[in-house]
Amino acid sequence: MTTPSTDLKATLKKLEARVHDLEVTARETGQNLDSTIHTLRAEVERLRTAPANGVMTRWERVQLARAPGRPTAHDYTERLVTDFTELHGDRNFADDHALIGGPGRWQGRPVMLLMQQKGRDTKSRVRRRFGMSNPEGYRKAMRLMDLADKFGLPVVCLIDTPGAYPGIEAEERGQAWAIAESIQRMVRLKVPAVCAVIGEGGSGGALAIGVGNRVLIQENAWYSVISPESCAAILWRDSAQAPKAAEALKLTAPDLLELGIVEEVIPEPVGGAHLDLDAAAAALGEVVSRHLDELSLLNEQELKAQRAARFRALGAFTES
């Protein structure tokens, strides 16, 4: 067994102390804290067996992006955003609870927020369909982009979705068309757009609000045209081959930075963002604000040209 680094030892000590405190609380108050204690114990065990050099497989990073308690968009905005006003509905069919947005102040700066929200517990996750939007979600996003242009508000997108909702009712209401229109509308934004993948970035569901001048990703998030499970089901007819698919997809933050898909990887606390939400939020806030500062120096024409050129350059390759 390898010896943990100093940072890893400190994180382990903090987690073990938290487990001990919860066990004492459960005994003294009679509260049922088994679920929380079990999750923390599993994380302690994972960190104890983690490689000393911090190298993780792509599948392990996918698992961290889905870890119980991983911060949601709401968790970050509660710490980074003030004066947020949620705007509802697409003015056509309904209000989509998986994609929320509205004006607010990102660390004091007026912005238009677009956020994919998975929910924090079973009830809210079902209500928000685990962050998977129907067409009206993307049409709401376009409505908010129109308002951002009208009032000169930079757009900040927090991406966290396994993909667009795959139900038949979504297809009946034009799911693919709504995603395509949202991508087209975002390309034409007159204001700066910064997108950050904070968990899962699955397929067109993520790309629909991911056409930014800058695309960022947290250290343990993933971003891909398809989830590892779906890819494995197609290629090998066995979703259990997901770890193998994750390696082939090169969907983790270091891969995406190397391939030029993202501009920057946002560091997370040792063990993942779910272990220190405040530190994770501080890192996210600093990086997004820095990119907004840089983009504020560009005019409307330069922003459009840079955004279009950025996405046209993706996927370039050379033959030997």
PDB file of C-alpha atoms in Angstrom:
ATOM      1  CA  MET A   1       0.000   0.000   0.000  1.00  0.00           C
ATOM      2  CA  THR A   2       1.340   3.433  -0.940  1.00  0.00           C
ATOM      3  CA  THR A   3       1.873   6.265   1.539  1.00  0.00           C
ATOM      4  CA  PRO A   4      -0.627   9.121   1.176  1.00  0.00           C
ATOM      5  CA  SER A   5       0.631  12.648   0.425  1.00  0.00           C
ATOM      6  CA  THR A   6       0.474  15.376   3.078  1.00  0.00           C
ATOM      7  CA  ASP A   7      -2.693  16.878   1.559  1.00  0.00           C
ATOM      8  CA  LEU A   8      -4.299  13.453   1.392  1.00  0.00           C
ATOM      9  CA  LYS A   9      -3.422  12.750   5.021  1.00  0.00           C
ATOM     10  CA  ALA A  10      -5.021  16.024   6.085  1.00  0.00           C
ATOM     11  CA  THR A  11      -8.191  15.232   4.135  1.00  0.00           C
ATOM     12  CA  LEU A  12      -8.349  11.733   5.613  1.00  0.00           C
ATOM     13  CA  LYS A  13      -7.924  13.121   9.118  1.00  0.00           C
ATOM     14  CA  LYS A  14     -10.736  15.617   8.551  1.00  0.00           C
ATOM     15  CA  LEU A  15     -13.065  12.945   7.147  1.00  0.00           C
ATOM     16  CA  GLU A  16     -12.336  10.483   9.945  1.00  0.00           C
ATOM     17  CA  ALA A  17     -13.050  13.203  12.509  1.00  0.00           C
ATOM     18  CA  ARG A  18     -16.349  13.980  10.780  1.00  0.00           C
ATOM     19  CA  VAL A  19     -17.344  10.297  10.827  1.00  0.00           C
ATOM     20  CA  HIS A  20     -16.521  10.121  14.548  1.00  0.00           C
ATOM     21  CA  ASP A  21     -18.578  13.254  15.297  1.00  0.00           C
ATOM     22  CA  LEU A  22     -21.575  11.905  13.366  1.00  0.00           C
ATOM     23  CA  GLU A  23     -21.388   8.582  15.198  1.00  0.00           C
ATOM     24  CA  VAL A  24     -21.360  10.404  18.552  1.00  0.00           C
ATOM     25  CA  THR A  25     -24.309  12.580  17.469  1.00  0.00           C
ATOM     26  CA  ALA A  26     -26.268   9.520  16.342  1.00  0.00           C
ATOM     27  CA  ARG A  27     -25.701   7.767  19.667  1.00  0.00           C
ATOM     28  CA  GLU A  28     -26.554  10.796  21.809  1.00  0.00           C
ATOM     29  CA  THR A  29     -29.604  12.022  19.874  1.00  0.00           C
ATOM     30  CA  GLY A  30     -30.971   8.830  18.374  1.00  0.00           C
ATOM     31  CA  GLN A  31     -30.908  10.326  14.856  1.00  0.00           C
ATOM     32  CA  ASN A  32     -30.538   7.922  11.955  1.00  0.00           C
ATOM     33  CA  LEU A  33     -27.351   9.139  10.252  1.00  0.00           C
ATOM     34  CA  ASP A  34     -26.400   5.772   8.754  1.00  0.00           C
ATOM     35  CA  SER A  35     -26.630   6.944   5.159  1.00  0.00           C
ATOM     36  CA  THR A  36     -24.295   9.925   5.662  1.00  0.00           C
ATOM     37  CA  ILE A  37     -21.861   7.909   7.765  1.00  0.00           C
ATOM     38  CA  HIS A  38     -21.774   5.106   5.182  1.00  0.00           C
ATOM     39  CA  THR A  39     -21.005   7.586   2.371  1.00  0.00           C
ATOM     40  CA  LEU A  40     -18.156   9.198   4.334  1.00  0.00           C
ATOM     41  CA  ARG A  41     -16.693   5.840   5.327  1.00  0.00           C
ATOM     42  CA  ALA A  42     -16.679   4.757   1.676  1.00  0.00           C
ATOM     43  CA  GLU A  43     -14.837   7.954   0.764  1.00  0.00           C
ATOM     44  CA  VAL A  44     -12.290   7.387   3.531  1.00  0.00           C
ATOM     45  CA  GLU A  45     -11.626   3.892   2.228  1.00  0.00           C
ATOM     46  CA  ARG A  46     -11.269   5.155  -1.345  1.00  0.00           C
ATOM     47  CA  LEU A  47      -8.762   7.809  -0.307  1.00  0.00           C
ATOM     48  CA  ARG A  48      -6.777   5.326   1.793  1.00  0.00           C
ATOM     49  CA  THR A  49      -6.246   3.145  -1.268  1.00  0.00           C
ATOM     50  CA  ALA A  50      -5.707   6.010  -3.713  1.00  0.00           C
ATOM     51  CA  PRO A  51      -2.380   6.086  -5.580  1.00  0.00           C
ATOM     52  CA  ALA A  52       0.252   8.303  -3.961  1.00  0.00           C
ATOM     53  CA  ASN A  53       0.788  10.239  -7.205  1.00  0.00           C
ATOM     54  CA  GLY A  54      -2.917  11.104  -7.441  1.00  0.00           C
ATOM     55  CA  VAL A  55      -3.329   9.340 -10.796  1.00  0.00           C
ATOM     56  CA  MET A  56      -6.889   8.095 -11.289  1.00  0.00           C
ATOM     57  CA  THR A  57      -8.515   6.159 -14.083  1.00  0.00           C
ATOM     58  CA  ARG A  58     -11.035   7.928 -16.281  1.00  0.00           C
ATOM     59  CA  TRP A  59     -13.826   5.795 -14.853  1.00  0.00           C
ATOM     60  CA  GLU A  60     -12.857   6.787 -11.295  1.00  0.00           C
ATOM     61  CA  ARG A  61     -13.176  10.441 -12.284  1.00  0.00           C
ATOM     62  CA  VAL A  62     -16.611   9.751 -13.786  1.00  0.00           C
ATOM     63  CA  GLN A  63     -17.611   8.209 -10.460  1.00  0.00           C
ATOM     64  CA  LEU A  64     -16.375  11.294  -8.602  1.00  0.00           C
ATOM     65  CA  ALA A  65     -18.486  13.499 -10.872  1.00  0.00           C
ATOM     66  CA  ARG A  66     -21.497  11.493  -9.648  1.00  0.00           C
ATOM     67  CA  ALA A  67     -20.435  11.210  -6.000  1.00  0.00           C
ATOM     68  CA  PRO A  68     -23.200  11.554  -3.398  1.00  0.00           C
ATOM     69  CA  GLY A  69     -23.196  15.100  -2.096  1.00  0.00           C
ATOM     70  CA  ARG A  70     -21.315  16.580  -5.051  1.00  0.00           C
ATOM     71  CA  PRO A  71     -22.171  20.303  -5.219  1.00  0.00           C
ATOM     72  CA  THR A  72     -25.019  21.268  -7.513  1.00  0.00           C
ATOM     73  CA  ALA A  73     -25.412  24.546  -9.383  1.00  0.00           C
ATOM     74  CA  HIS A  74     -27.581  25.849  -6.529  1.00  0.00           C
ATOM     75  CA  ASP A  75     -24.842  25.048  -4.007  1.00  0.00           C
ATOM     76  CA  TYR A  76     -22.394  27.195  -5.944  1.00  0.00           C
ATOM     77  CA  THR A  77     -24.752  30.085  -6.612  1.00  0.00           C
ATOM     78  CA  GLU A  78     -25.702  30.252  -2.930  1.00  0.00           C
ATOM     79  CA  ARG A  79     -22.038  31.060  -2.245  1.00  0.00           C
ATOM     80  CA  LEU A  80     -21.095  33.076  -5.322  1.00  0.00           C
ATOM     81  CA  VAL A  81     -24.240  34.876  -6.497  1.00  0.00           C
ATOM     82  CA  THR A  82     -26.306  37.653  -4.928  1.00  0.00           C
ATOM     83  CA  ASP A  83     -29.531  39.308  -6.068  1.00  0.00           C
ATOM     84  CA  PHE A  84     -30.483  36.285  -8.178  1.00  0.00           C
ATOM     85  CA  THR A  85     -33.987  36.386  -9.648  1.00  0.00           C
ATOM     86  CA  GLU A  86     -35.165  33.151 -11.268  1.00  0.00           C
ATOM     87  CA  LEU A  87     -37.175  33.649 -14.449  1.00  0.00           C
ATOM     88  CA  HIS A  88     -39.651  30.914 -15.352  1.00  0.00           C
ATOM     89  CA  GLY A  89     -41.124  29.475 -18.532  1.00  0.00           C
ATOM     90  CA  ASP A  90     -40.388  29.436 -22.245  1.00  0.00           C
ATOM     91  CA  ARG A  91     -43.469  31.538 -23.123  1.00  0.00           C
ATOM     92  CA  ASN A  92     -44.651  28.646 -25.245  1.00  0.00           C
ATOM     93  CA  PHE A  93     -45.419  25.443 -23.328  1.00  0.00           C
ATOM     94  CA  ALA A  94     -44.182  25.159 -19.729  1.00  0.00           C
ATOM     95  CA  ASP A  95     -41.470  25.848 -17.187  1.00  0.00           C
ATOM     96  CA  ASP A  96     -38.618  23.336 -17.187  1.00  0.00           C
ATOM     97  CA  HIS A  97     -37.248  22.620 -13.703  1.00  0.00           C
ATOM     98  CA  ALA A  98     -34.013  21.003 -14.911  1.00  0.00           C
ATOM     99  CA  LEU A  99     -32.708  24.224 -16.427  1.00  0.00           C
ATOM    100  CA  ILE A 100     -33.016  27.354 -14.332  1.00  0.00           C
ATOM    101  CA  GLY A 101     -31.789  30.856 -14.918  1.00  0.00           C
ATOM    102  CA  GLY A 102     -32.124  34.561 -14.483  1.00  0.00           C
ATOM    103  CA  PRO A 103     -30.140  37.720 -13.707  1.00  0.00           C
ATOM    104  CA  GLY A 104     -27.898  37.971 -10.672  1.00  0.00           C
ATOM    105  CA  ARG A 105     -24.519  39.226  -9.483  1.00  0.00           C
ATOM    106  CA  TRP A 106     -21.599  36.809  -9.817  1.00  0.00           C
ATOM    107  CA  GLN A 107     -19.192  37.976  -7.091  1.00  0.00           C
ATOM    108  CA  GLY A 108     -20.681  41.437  -7.531  1.00  0.00           C
ATOM    109  CA  ARG A 109     -20.724  41.442 -11.356  1.00  0.00           C
ATOM    110  CA  PRO A 110     -24.162  41.603 -13.099  1.00  0.00           C
ATOM    111  CA  VAL A 111     -24.631  38.471 -15.244  1.00  0.00           C
ATOM    112  CA  MET A 112     -27.297  36.245 -16.761  1.00  0.00           C
ATOM    113  CA  LEU A 113     -27.122  32.782 -15.221  1.00  0.00           C
ATOM    114  CA  LEU A 114     -28.080  29.534 -16.964  1.00  0.00           C
ATOM    115  CA  MET A 115     -27.810  26.480 -14.734  1.00  0.00           C
ATOM    116  CA  GLN A 116     -28.585  22.786 -15.021  1.00  0.00           C
ATOM    117  CA  GLN A 117     -29.833  21.607 -11.647  1.00  0.00           C
ATOM    118  CA  LYS A 118     -29.974  17.909 -10.722  1.00  0.00           C
ATOM    119  CA  GLY A 119     -31.529  18.296  -7.297  1.00  0.00           C
ATOM    120  CA  ARG A 120     -30.216  17.469  -3.840  1.00  0.00           C
ATOM    121  CA  ASP A 121     -32.496  14.651  -2.681  1.00  0.00           C
ATOM    122  CA  THR A 122     -34.708  12.004  -4.264  1.00  0.00           C
ATOM    123  CA  LYS A 123     -37.804  14.210  -4.420  1.00  0.00           C
ATOM    124  CA  SER A 124     -36.041  17.192  -6.005  1.00  0.00           C
ATOM    125  CA  ARG A 125     -34.059  14.983  -8.395  1.00  0.00           C
ATOM    126  CA  VAL A 126     -37.251  13.445  -9.739  1.00  0.00           C
ATOM    127  CA  ARG A 127     -38.819  16.894 -10.073  1.00  0.00           C
ATOM    128  CA  ARG A 128     -35.776  18.154 -11.981  1.00  0.00           C
ATOM    129  CA  ARG A 129     -35.373  14.896 -13.942  1.00  0.00           C
ATOM    130  CA  PHE A 130     -31.759  14.590 -12.718  1.00  0.00           C
ATOM    131  CA  GLY A 131     -30.798  17.697 -14.694  1.00  0.00           C
ATOM    132  CA  MET A 132     -32.188  16.442 -18.020  1.00  0.00           C
ATOM    133  CA  SER A 133     -34.150  19.181 -19.803  1.00  0.00           C
ATOM    134  CA  ASN A 134     -37.193  18.965 -22.012  1.00  0.00           C
ATOM    135  CA  PRO A 135     -37.348  21.235 -25.114  1.00  0.00           C
ATOM    136  CA  GLU A 136     -38.938  24.016 -23.085  1.00  0.00           C
ATOM    137  CA  GLY A 137     -35.785  24.149 -20.974  1.00  0.00           C
ATOM    138  CA  TYR A 138     -33.670  25.038 -23.987  1.00  0.00           C
ATOM    139  CA  ARG A 139     -36.304  27.469 -25.237  1.00  0.00           C
ATOM    140  CA  LYS A 140     -36.226  29.140 -21.828  1.00  0.00           C
ATOM    141  CA  ALA A 141     -32.433  29.356 -22.163  1.00  0.00           C
ATOM    142  CA  MET A 142     -32.819  31.117 -25.525  1.00  0.00           C
ATOM    143  CA  ARG A 143     -35.308  33.570 -24.004  1.00  0.00           C
ATOM    144  CA  LEU A 144     -32.760  34.418 -21.312  1.00  0.00           C
ATOM    145  CA  MET A 145     -30.010  34.804 -23.917  1.00  0.00           C
ATOM    146  CA  ASP A 146     -32.227  37.361 -25.679  1.00  0.00           C
ATOM    147  CA  LEU A 147     -32.543  39.266 -22.402  1.00  0.00           C
ATOM    148  CA  ALA A 148     -28.774  39.057 -21.833  1.00  0.00           C
ATOM    149  CA  ASP A 149     -28.153  40.677 -25.221  1.00  0.00           C
ATOM    150  CA  LYS A 150     -30.819  43.305 -24.622  1.00  0.00           C
ATOM    151  CA  PHE A 151     -29.384  44.418 -21.272  1.00  0.00           C
ATOM    152  CA  GLY A 152     -25.690  43.744 -21.973  1.00  0.00           C
ATOM    153  CA  LEU A 153     -25.313  41.010 -19.351  1.00  0.00           C
ATOM    154  CA  PRO A 154     -22.472  38.463 -19.692  1.00  0.00           C
ATOM    155  CA  VAL A 155     -23.781  34.886 -19.709  1.00  0.00           C
ATOM    156  CA  VAL A 156     -22.490  32.357 -17.163  1.00  0.00           C
ATOM    157  CA  CYS A 157     -23.532  28.723 -17.680  1.00  0.00           C
ATOM    158  CA  LEU A 158     -23.091  25.955 -15.112  1.00  0.00           C
ATOM    159  CA  ILE A 159     -23.351  22.611 -16.902  1.00  0.00           C
ATOM    160  CA  ASP A 160     -24.315  19.425 -15.070  1.00  0.00           C
ATOM    161  CA  THR A 161     -26.448  16.926 -16.988  1.00  0.00           C
ATOM    162  CA  PRO A 162     -26.212  13.317 -18.189  1.00  0.00           C
ATOM    163  CA  GLY A 163     -27.920  14.559 -21.388  1.00  0.00           C
ATOM    164  CA  ALA A 164     -31.195  15.950 -22.688  1.00  0.00           C
ATOM    165  CA  TYR A 165     -34.341  14.185 -21.460  1.00  0.00           C
ATOM    166  CA  PRO A 166     -34.939  11.130 -23.723  1.00  0.00           C
ATOM    167  CA  GLY A 167     -38.686  10.679 -23.127  1.00  0.00           C
ATOM    168  CA  ILE A 168     -41.151  10.380 -26.003  1.00  0.00           C
ATOM    169  CA  GLU A 169     -42.949  13.582 -24.937  1.00  0.00           C
ATOM    170  CA  ALA A 170     -39.667  15.498 -25.348  1.00  0.00           C
ATOM    171  CA  GLU A 171     -39.264  14.119 -28.860  1.00  0.00           C
ATOM    172  CA  GLU A 172     -42.868  15.029 -29.675  1.00  0.00           C
ATOM    173  CA  ARG A 173     -42.172  18.636 -28.712  1.00  0.00           C
ATOM    174  CA  GLY A 174     -39.009  18.900 -30.824  1.00  0.00           C
ATOM    175  CA  GLN A 175     -36.096  18.024 -28.549  1.00  0.00           C
ATOM    176  CA  ALA A 176     -33.396  17.876 -31.236  1.00  0.00           C
ATOM    177  CA  TRP A 177     -34.661  21.046 -32.904  1.00  0.00           C
ATOM    178  CA  ALA A 178     -34.669  22.937 -29.582  1.00  0.00           C
ATOM    179  CA  ILE A 179     -31.074  21.889 -28.877  1.00  0.00           C
ATOM    180  CA  ALA A 180     -29.956  22.949 -32.356  1.00  0.00           C
ATOM    181  CA  GLU A 181     -31.702  26.315 -32.027  1.00  0.00           C
ATOM    182  CA  SER A 182     -30.114  26.904 -28.617  1.00  0.00           C
ATOM    183  CA  ILE A 183     -26.642  26.189 -30.017  1.00  0.00           C
ATOM    184  CA  GLN A 184     -27.294  28.560 -32.929  1.00  0.00           C
ATOM    185  CA  ARG A 185     -28.608  31.292 -30.623  1.00  0.00           C
ATOM    186  CA  MET A 186     -25.622  31.042 -28.307  1.00  0.00           C
ATOM    187  CA  VAL A 187     -23.152  31.374 -31.181  1.00  0.00           C
ATOM    188  CA  ARG A 188     -24.773  34.739 -32.005  1.00  0.00           C
ATOM    189  CA  LEU A 189     -24.586  36.216 -28.495  1.00  0.00           C
ATOM    190  CA  LYS A 190     -23.372  39.813 -28.458  1.00  0.00           C
ATOM    191  CA  VAL A 191     -22.087  39.493 -24.878  1.00  0.00           C
ATOM    192  CA  PRO A 192     -19.329  37.378 -23.288  1.00  0.00           C
ATOM    193  CA  ALA A 193     -20.244  33.780 -22.424  1.00  0.00           C
ATOM    194  CA  VAL A 194     -18.347  31.606 -19.958  1.00  0.00           C
ATOM    195  CA  CYS A 195     -19.398  27.970 -19.481  1.00  0.00           C
ATOM    196  CA  ALA A 196     -18.218  25.682 -16.684  1.00  0.00           C
ATOM    197  CA  VAL A 197     -18.838  21.932 -16.483  1.00  0.00           C
ATOM    198  CA  ILE A 198     -19.308  21.259 -12.759  1.00  0.00           C
ATOM    199  CA  GLY A 199     -20.278  17.578 -12.874  1.00  0.00           C
ATOM    200  CA  GLU A 200     -21.536  15.673 -15.878  1.00  0.00           C
ATOM    201  CA  GLY A 201     -21.478  17.169 -19.370  1.00  0.00           C
ATOM    202  CA  GLY A 202     -23.449  14.724 -21.466  1.00  0.00           C
ATOM    203  CA  SER A 203     -24.045  15.058 -25.207  1.00  0.00           C
ATOM    204  CA  GLY A 204     -26.265  17.731 -26.788  1.00  0.00           C
ATOM    205  CA  GLY A 205     -27.940  18.337 -23.456  1.00  0.00           C
ATOM    206  CA  ALA A 206     -24.716  19.967 -22.268  1.00  0.00           C
ATOM    207  CA  LEU A 207     -23.644  21.510 -25.590  1.00  0.00           C
ATOM    208  CA  ALA A 208     -26.985  23.361 -25.910  1.00  0.00           C
ATOM    209  CA  ILE A 209     -25.764  25.845 -23.271  1.00  0.00           C
ATOM    210  CA  GLY A 210     -22.047  25.147 -23.737  1.00  0.00           C
ATOM    211  CA  VAL A 211     -21.184  27.385 -26.709  1.00  0.00           C
ATOM    212  CA  GLY A 212     -19.126  29.889 -24.751  1.00  0.00           C
ATOM    213  CA  ASN A 213     -16.176  32.116 -25.522  1.00  0.00           C
ATOM    214  CA  ARG A 214     -14.489  30.138 -22.771  1.00  0.00           C
ATOM    215  CA  VAL A 215     -15.353  26.598 -21.673  1.00  0.00           C
ATOM    216  CA  LEU A 216     -14.013  25.489 -18.300  1.00  0.00           C
ATOM    217  CA  ILE A 217     -14.266  22.218 -16.418  1.00  0.00           C
ATOM    218  CA  GLN A 218     -13.800  21.162 -12.823  1.00  0.00           C
ATOM    219  CA  GLU A 219     -11.018  18.699 -12.136  1.00  0.00           C
ATOM    220  CA  ASN A 220     -13.277  15.679 -11.596  1.00  0.00           C
ATOM    221  CA  ALA A 221     -16.051  16.507 -14.060  1.00  0.00           C
ATOM    222  CA  TRP A 222     -16.507  14.879 -17.475  1.00  0.00           C
ATOM    223  CA  TYR A 223     -17.708  16.166 -20.866  1.00  0.00           C
ATOM    224  CA  SER A 224     -18.462  13.906 -23.810  1.00  0.00           C
ATOM    225  CA  VAL A 225     -20.730  13.216 -26.761  1.00  0.00           C
ATOM    226  CA  ILE A 226     -22.083  10.188 -24.887  1.00  0.00           C
ATOM    227  CA  SER A 227     -21.965   8.649 -21.416  1.00  0.00           C
ATOM    228  CA  PRO A 228     -19.622   5.682 -20.836  1.00  0.00           C
ATOM    229  CA  GLU A 229     -22.588   3.365 -20.146  1.00  0.00           C
ATOM    230  CA  SER A 230     -24.397   4.281 -23.367  1.00  0.00           C
ATOM    231  CA  CYS A 231     -21.209   4.022 -25.381  1.00  0.00           C
ATOM    232  CA  ALA A 232     -20.502   0.560 -23.956  1.00  0.00           C
ATOM    233  CA  ALA A 233     -24.078  -0.554 -24.686  1.00  0.00           C
ATOM    234  CA  ILE A 234     -23.653   0.455 -28.339  1.00  0.00           C
ATOM    235  CA  LEU A 235     -20.129  -0.838 -28.948  1.00  0.00           C
ATOM    236  CA  TRP A 236     -20.123  -4.002 -26.835  1.00  0.00           C
ATOM    237  CA  ARG A 237     -23.834  -4.469 -26.106  1.00  0.00           C
ATOM    238  CA  ASP A 238     -22.921  -4.437 -22.427  1.00  0.00           C
ATOM    239  CA  SER A 239     -23.148  -1.337 -20.225  1.00  0.00           C
ATOM    240  CA  ALA A 240     -20.877  -3.081 -17.708  1.00  0.00           C
ATOM    241  CA  GLN A 241     -18.027  -2.261 -20.112  1.00  0.00           C
ATOM    242  CA  ALA A 242     -18.405   1.425 -19.129  1.00  0.00           C
ATOM    243  CA  PRO A 243     -14.881   1.665 -17.616  1.00  0.00           C
ATOM    244  CA  LYS A 244     -13.437   0.504 -20.931  1.00  0.00           C
ATOM    245  CA  ALA A 245     -15.595   3.009 -22.819  1.00  0.00           C
ATOM    246  CA  ALA A 246     -14.494   5.839 -20.502  1.00  0.00           C
ATOM    247  CA  GLU A 247     -10.869   5.156 -21.376  1.00  0.00           C
ATOM    248  CA  ALA A 248     -11.642   5.232 -25.103  1.00  0.00           C
ATOM    249  CA  LEU A 249     -13.755   8.397 -24.930  1.00  0.00           C
ATOM    250  CA  LYS A 250     -11.050  10.520 -23.247  1.00  0.00           C
ATOM    251  CA  LEU A 251     -13.745  12.469 -21.464  1.00  0.00           C
ATOM    252  CA  THR A 252     -11.950  13.743 -18.350  1.00  0.00           C
ATOM    253  CA  ALA A 253     -10.678  17.243 -17.643  1.00  0.00           C
ATOM    254  CA  PRO A 254      -6.972  16.522 -18.406  1.00  0.00           C
ATOM    255  CA  ASP A 255      -7.965  14.874 -21.712  1.00  0.00           C
ATOM    256  CA  LEU A 256     -10.173  17.792 -22.723  1.00  0.00           C
ATOM    257  CA  LEU A 257      -7.497  20.361 -21.883  1.00  0.00           C
ATOM    258  CA  GLU A 258      -4.940  18.467 -23.968  1.00  0.00           C
ATOM    259  CA  LEU A 259      -7.373  18.229 -26.894  1.00  0.00           C
ATOM    260  CA  GLY A 260      -8.222  21.937 -26.737  1.00  0.00           C
ATOM    261  CA  ILE A 261     -11.882  21.329 -25.866  1.00  0.00           C
ATOM    262  CA  VAL A 262     -11.622  23.437 -22.699  1.00  0.00           C
ATOM    263  CA  GLU A 263      -9.526  26.471 -21.810  1.00  0.00           C
ATOM    264  CA  GLU A 264      -8.841  25.650 -18.168  1.00  0.00           C
ATOM    265  CA  VAL A 265      -9.270  22.954 -15.537  1.00  0.00           C
ATOM    266  CA  ILE A 266     -10.641  24.272 -12.234  1.00  0.00           C
ATOM    267  CA  PRO A 267      -8.938  22.532  -9.288  1.00  0.00           C
ATOM    268  CA  GLU A 268     -10.993  20.720  -6.660  1.00  0.00           C
ATOM    269  CA  PRO A 269     -10.199  19.908  -3.015  1.00  0.00           C
ATOM    270  CA  VAL A 270      -8.367  16.621  -2.463  1.00  0.00           C
ATOM    271  CA  GLY A 271     -10.866  13.785  -2.825  1.00  0.00           C
ATOM    272  CA  GLY A 272     -13.420  15.818  -4.784  1.00  0.00           C
ATOM    273  CA  ALA A 273     -15.596  18.936  -4.559  1.00  0.00           C
ATOM    274  CA  HIS A 274     -18.135  17.146  -2.338  1.00  0.00           C
ATOM    275  CA  LEU A 275     -15.622  17.030   0.516  1.00  0.00           C
ATOM    276  CA  ASP A 276     -15.116  20.811   0.790  1.00  0.00           C
ATOM    277  CA  LEU A 277     -17.903  22.765  -0.885  1.00  0.00           C
ATOM    278  CA  ASP A 278     -16.641  26.191   0.210  1.00  0.00           C
ATOM    279  CA  ALA A 279     -13.171  25.612  -1.226  1.00  0.00           C
ATOM    280  CA  ALA A 280     -14.634  24.239  -4.461  1.00  0.00           C
ATOM    281  CA  ALA A 281     -16.909  27.278  -4.788  1.00  0.00           C
ATOM    282  CA  ALA A 282     -14.052  29.693  -4.148  1.00  0.00           C
ATOM    283  CA  ALA A 283     -11.966  28.095  -6.912  1.00  0.00           C
ATOM    284  CA  LEU A 284     -14.889  28.117  -9.365  1.00  0.00           C
ATOM    285  CA  GLY A 285     -15.709  31.744  -8.589  1.00  0.00           C
ATOM    286  CA  GLU A 286     -12.136  32.934  -9.061  1.00  0.00           C
ATOM    287  CA  VAL A 287     -11.616  31.216 -12.414  1.00  0.00           C
ATOM    288  CA  VAL A 288     -14.968  32.256 -13.927  1.00  0.00           C
ATOM    289  CA  SER A 289     -14.485  35.863 -12.787  1.00  0.00           C
ATOM    290  CA  ARG A 290     -10.997  35.983 -14.285  1.00  0.00           C
ATOM    291  CA  HIS A 291     -12.250  34.835 -17.678  1.00  0.00           C
ATOM    292  CA  LEU A 292     -15.123  37.325 -17.552  1.00  0.00           C
ATOM    293  CA  ASP A 293     -12.573  40.077 -16.886  1.00  0.00           C
ATOM    294  CA  GLU A 294     -10.548  39.057 -19.933  1.00  0.00           C
ATOM    295  CA  LEU A 295     -13.582  38.834 -22.222  1.00  0.00           C
ATOM    296  CA  SER A 296     -14.872  42.237 -21.100  1.00  0.00           C
ATOM    297  CA  LEU A 297     -12.047  43.780 -23.167  1.00  0.00           C
ATOM    298  CA  LEU A 298     -13.564  42.475 -26.443  1.00  0.00           C
ATOM    299  CA  ASN A 299     -16.287  44.221 -28.420  1.00  0.00           C
ATOM    300  CA  GLU A 300     -19.401  42.586 -29.875  1.00  0.00           C
ATOM    301  CA  GLN A 301     -17.831  41.688 -33.233  1.00  0.00           C
ATOM    302  CA  GLU A 302     -14.695  40.292 -31.601  1.00  0.00           C
ATOM    303  CA  LEU A 303     -16.744  38.166 -29.188  1.00  0.00           C
ATOM    304  CA  LYS A 304     -18.814  36.650 -32.003  1.00  0.00           C
ATOM    305  CA  ALA A 305     -15.763  35.982 -34.177  1.00  0.00           C
ATOM    306  CA  GLN A 306     -13.777  34.436 -31.331  1.00  0.00           C
ATOM    307  CA  ARG A 307     -16.661  32.179 -30.284  1.00  0.00           C
ATOM    308  CA  ALA A 308     -17.325  30.964 -33.829  1.00  0.00           C
ATOM    309  CA  ALA A 309     -13.629  30.381 -34.552  1.00  0.00           C
ATOM    310  CA  ARG A 310     -13.220  28.491 -31.284  1.00  0.00           C
ATOM    311  CA  PHE A 311     -15.856  25.907 -32.129  1.00  0.00           C
ATOM    312  CA  ARG A 312     -14.926  25.594 -35.797  1.00  0.00           C
ATOM    313  CA  ALA A 313     -11.418  24.642 -34.698  1.00  0.00           C
ATOM    314  CA  LEU A 314     -12.587  21.685 -32.598  1.00  0.00           C
ATOM    315  CA  GLY A 315     -11.992  18.227 -33.986  1.00  0.00           C
ATOM    316  CA  ALA A 316      -9.033  19.174 -36.185  1.00  0.00           C
ATOM    317  CA  PHE A 317      -6.544  16.375 -36.759  1.00  0.00           C
ATOM    318  CA  THR A 318      -3.556  15.510 -38.945  1.00  0.00           C
ATOM    319  CA  GLU A 319      -2.754  12.290 -40.776  1.00  0.00           C
ATOM    320  CA  SER A 320       0.731  10.874 -40.585  1.00  0.00           C
TER     321      SER A 320
END
